[in-house]
Amino acid sequence: MSQIRLIVGLGNPGTEYEHTRHNIGFDFVDELARLWKTSFREEKKFYGQIARVNQANREIWLLKPFTYMNKSGTSVLALAKFYKITPAEILVVHDELDIPCGQVRFKQGGSNGGHNGLKDIQTWLGSPDFYRLRLGIGHPGDRNLVVSYVLHKPQAQEQNLINEAIQKSLTAMPLLLEGEYSSVQQRLHSK
């Protein structure tokens, strides 16, 4: 069984996108870096910011692609190829419209569900077999409102639910790094 060696938080670079629903992946890896007492640095050859940490007796990379959401695969492939990391050793953390705000789902592979960041990563890696930590942001109810919805900050009550989901996910990281994937699902999928 493969073990996670790269954790990618999806988002868009720039202050105008900070803490928007679409940048929940960035928010997650920022919290993870804080928890693991490491910091990000810009790395042009990986088209983003990276951090390295030793956890679970191995080197783990954190990545925030600065290629914008729709081109995330360029950054992920550059780092994965350089460090010989397979899709099954990658965890991608992203916002999920189809999950109620504050809920979390964990899975490996499957459809990209129309998420452009996932779609681009699948294309560049040539595989959908990476792990996903799907942080629910809810749906605005009308597909014509989706772009505006994801690119704006959540309301205070929603932000509290998102923060709780991030904290819950962080507590599952030791299990995830040990490859206890069914235990991670049990913990994260419970109310």
Tab-separated table of C-alpha atoms in Angstrom:
chain	number	residue	atom	x	y	z
A	1	MET	CA	0.000	0.000	0.000
A	2	SER	CA	1.341	3.405	-0.957
A	3	GLN	CA	1.790	6.213	1.563
A	4	ILE	CA	1.098	9.913	1.067
A	5	ARG	CA	4.229	11.903	0.153
A	6	LEU	CA	2.660	15.033	-1.375
A	7	ILE	CA	-0.251	17.079	-0.027
A	8	VAL	CA	-1.605	19.652	-2.480
A	9	GLY	CA	-3.945	22.438	-1.426
A	10	LEU	CA	-5.904	23.898	-4.326
A	11	GLY	CA	-6.655	27.596	-4.668
A	12	ASN	CA	-5.881	30.728	-6.633
A	13	PRO	CA	-2.937	33.031	-5.929
A	14	GLY	CA	-3.447	36.690	-5.035
A	15	THR	CA	-4.908	38.622	-2.143
A	16	GLU	CA	-8.292	38.988	-3.881
A	17	TYR	CA	-8.796	35.207	-3.553
A	18	GLU	CA	-7.549	34.766	0.022
A	19	HIS	CA	-9.988	32.829	2.212
A	20	THR	CA	-12.603	32.488	-0.529
A	21	ARG	CA	-14.516	29.215	-0.792
A	22	HIS	CA	-12.381	28.150	-3.760
A	23	ASN	CA	-9.180	28.615	-1.692
A	24	ILE	CA	-10.120	26.220	1.080
A	25	GLY	CA	-7.293	23.928	-0.073
A	26	PHE	CA	-4.746	26.705	0.489
A	27	ASP	CA	-6.278	27.394	3.904
A	28	PHE	CA	-5.973	23.712	4.826
A	29	VAL	CA	-2.288	23.330	3.896
A	30	ASP	CA	-1.501	26.647	5.609
A	31	GLU	CA	-2.987	25.234	8.823
A	32	LEU	CA	-1.128	21.953	8.293
A	33	ALA	CA	2.170	23.819	7.835
A	34	ARG	CA	1.492	25.789	11.025
A	35	LEU	CA	0.690	22.567	12.915
A	36	TRP	CA	3.838	20.877	11.599
A	37	LYS	CA	5.951	23.990	12.285
A	38	THR	CA	7.132	24.513	8.732
A	39	SER	CA	6.730	27.383	6.300
A	40	PHE	CA	6.187	27.797	2.588
A	41	ARG	CA	8.680	29.222	0.149
A	42	GLU	CA	8.198	30.055	-3.499
A	43	GLU	CA	9.747	27.575	-5.913
A	44	LYS	CA	9.560	28.656	-9.546
A	45	LYS	CA	10.379	25.226	-10.997
A	46	PHE	CA	7.281	23.839	-9.251
A	47	TYR	CA	5.081	26.840	-10.164
A	48	GLY	CA	4.019	27.459	-6.592
A	49	GLN	CA	4.903	27.512	-2.944
A	50	ILE	CA	6.297	24.420	-1.263
A	51	ALA	CA	7.146	23.252	2.223
A	52	ARG	CA	8.983	20.135	3.308
A	53	VAL	CA	8.516	18.303	6.564
A	54	ASN	CA	9.472	14.968	8.086
A	55	GLN	CA	6.383	13.179	9.377
A	56	ALA	CA	5.604	9.476	9.856
A	57	ASN	CA	9.291	8.655	9.254
A	58	ARG	CA	9.401	10.098	5.752
A	59	GLU	CA	9.715	13.326	3.815
A	60	ILE	CA	6.378	14.917	2.954
A	61	TRP	CA	5.887	17.844	0.610
A	62	LEU	CA	3.168	20.475	0.867
A	63	LEU	CA	2.281	22.366	-2.311
A	64	LYS	CA	0.191	25.424	-3.133
A	65	PRO	CA	0.116	25.731	-6.953
A	66	PHE	CA	0.303	29.346	-8.122
A	67	THR	CA	-0.853	28.479	-11.632
A	68	TYR	CA	-4.511	29.282	-10.854
A	69	MET	CA	-7.040	26.545	-10.208
A	70	ASN	CA	-7.616	25.546	-13.839
A	71	LYS	CA	-3.887	24.880	-14.399
A	72	SER	CA	-3.052	23.130	-11.090
A	73	GLY	CA	-1.827	20.005	-12.870
A	74	THR	CA	1.263	21.786	-14.231
A	75	SER	CA	2.504	22.445	-10.701
A	76	VAL	CA	1.531	19.039	-9.295
A	77	LEU	CA	3.218	17.150	-12.135
A	78	ALA	CA	6.412	19.238	-11.897
A	79	LEU	CA	6.916	18.395	-8.214
A	80	ALA	CA	5.697	14.786	-8.489
A	81	LYS	CA	7.971	14.061	-11.437
A	82	PHE	CA	11.015	15.676	-9.790
A	83	TYR	CA	10.621	13.668	-6.561
A	84	LYS	CA	9.291	10.500	-8.261
A	85	ILE	CA	5.927	10.652	-6.483
A	86	THR	CA	3.151	8.493	-7.954
A	87	PRO	CA	-0.526	9.533	-8.138
A	88	ALA	CA	-1.326	7.048	-5.327
A	89	GLU	CA	1.102	8.992	-3.069
A	90	ILE	CA	-0.689	12.327	-3.586
A	91	LEU	CA	-3.476	13.883	-1.532
A	92	VAL	CA	-5.321	16.816	-3.124
A	93	VAL	CA	-7.345	19.035	-0.769
A	94	HIS	CA	-10.107	21.037	-2.444
A	95	ASP	CA	-13.477	22.736	-2.134
A	96	GLU	CA	-16.537	20.625	-2.972
A	97	LEU	CA	-19.851	22.160	-4.053
A	98	ASP	CA	-21.743	18.867	-3.838
A	99	ILE	CA	-21.066	18.389	-0.123
A	100	PRO	CA	-22.883	20.507	2.488
A	101	CYS	CA	-20.831	23.255	4.076
A	102	GLY	CA	-18.695	21.927	6.905
A	103	GLN	CA	-18.805	18.260	5.906
A	104	VAL	CA	-15.742	16.343	4.715
A	105	ARG	CA	-15.246	13.354	2.435
A	106	PHE	CA	-12.102	11.355	1.744
A	107	LYS	CA	-11.601	9.045	-1.212
A	108	GLN	CA	-9.186	7.807	-3.818
A	109	GLY	CA	-9.753	8.216	-7.541
A	110	GLY	CA	-13.054	8.607	-9.287
A	111	SER	CA	-14.605	11.415	-11.251
A	112	ASN	CA	-13.446	15.019	-11.089
A	113	GLY	CA	-17.086	16.063	-10.603
A	114	GLY	CA	-16.587	19.053	-12.895
A	115	HIS	CA	-13.915	20.547	-10.615
A	116	ASN	CA	-11.460	22.218	-12.988
A	117	GLY	CA	-8.498	21.856	-10.640
A	118	LEU	CA	-9.028	18.101	-10.348
A	119	LYS	CA	-9.658	17.807	-14.075
A	120	ASP	CA	-6.321	19.462	-14.875
A	121	ILE	CA	-4.432	17.333	-12.341
A	122	GLN	CA	-5.948	14.152	-13.809
A	123	THR	CA	-4.915	15.260	-17.294
A	124	TRP	CA	-1.316	16.069	-16.353
A	125	LEU	CA	-0.799	13.008	-14.141
A	126	GLY	CA	-2.540	10.768	-16.668
A	127	SER	CA	-4.460	9.176	-13.794
A	128	PRO	CA	-7.374	9.873	-11.441
A	129	ASP	CA	-5.866	7.608	-8.768
A	130	PHE	CA	-4.730	10.274	-6.315
A	131	TYR	CA	-6.453	10.764	-2.956
A	132	ARG	CA	-8.868	13.622	-2.379
A	133	LEU	CA	-9.861	15.426	0.779
A	134	ARG	CA	-13.119	17.074	-0.240
A	135	LEU	CA	-14.113	19.978	2.013
A	136	GLY	CA	-17.772	20.868	1.619
A	137	ILE	CA	-18.719	24.439	0.799
A	138	GLY	CA	-22.334	23.772	-0.219
A	139	HIS	CA	-24.004	24.867	-3.443
A	140	PRO	CA	-25.639	28.248	-4.124
A	141	GLY	CA	-28.682	26.462	-5.589
A	142	ASP	CA	-28.336	27.815	-9.123
A	143	ARG	CA	-25.528	26.690	-11.405
A	144	ASN	CA	-25.377	30.197	-12.919
A	145	LEU	CA	-24.260	31.507	-9.516
A	146	VAL	CA	-21.452	28.961	-8.962
A	147	VAL	CA	-18.502	31.045	-10.234
A	148	SER	CA	-19.417	34.061	-8.120
A	149	TYR	CA	-20.180	31.822	-5.136
A	150	VAL	CA	-16.823	29.988	-5.072
A	151	LEU	CA	-14.804	33.169	-5.636
A	152	HIS	CA	-16.312	34.952	-2.619
A	153	LYS	CA	-15.696	34.564	1.084
A	154	PRO	CA	-18.230	32.507	3.040
A	155	GLN	CA	-20.592	34.138	5.504
A	156	ALA	CA	-19.524	34.008	9.167
A	157	GLN	CA	-21.678	30.961	10.035
A	158	GLU	CA	-20.370	29.063	6.987
A	159	GLN	CA	-16.785	30.052	7.829
A	160	ASN	CA	-17.224	28.575	11.313
A	161	LEU	CA	-18.396	25.279	9.772
A	162	ILE	CA	-15.467	25.308	7.322
A	163	ASN	CA	-12.997	25.981	10.143
A	164	GLU	CA	-14.453	23.057	12.115
A	165	ALA	CA	-14.144	20.795	9.038
A	166	ILE	CA	-10.509	21.813	8.588
A	167	GLN	CA	-9.742	21.116	12.260
A	168	LYS	CA	-11.513	17.743	12.084
A	169	SER	CA	-9.471	16.883	8.979
A	170	LEU	CA	-6.215	17.886	10.677
A	171	THR	CA	-6.918	15.450	13.530
A	172	ALA	CA	-7.172	12.639	10.950
A	173	MET	CA	-3.740	13.369	9.424
A	174	PRO	CA	-1.765	10.925	11.630
A	175	LEU	CA	-4.099	8.085	10.559
A	176	LEU	CA	-3.858	9.176	6.936
A	177	LEU	CA	-0.067	9.232	7.004
A	178	GLU	CA	-0.036	5.717	8.470
A	179	GLY	CA	-2.170	4.504	5.557
A	180	GLU	CA	-5.217	3.834	7.756
A	181	TYR	CA	-7.548	5.028	5.017
A	182	SER	CA	-10.717	3.266	6.188
A	183	SER	CA	-10.223	4.735	9.685
A	184	VAL	CA	-9.784	8.178	8.102
A	185	GLN	CA	-13.084	7.747	6.257
A	186	GLN	CA	-14.857	6.611	9.443
A	187	ARG	CA	-13.576	9.613	11.360
A	188	LEU	CA	-14.239	12.210	8.669
A	189	HIS	CA	-17.554	10.937	7.346
A	190	SER	CA	-19.189	10.760	10.779
A	191	LYS	CA	-21.237	13.740	11.942
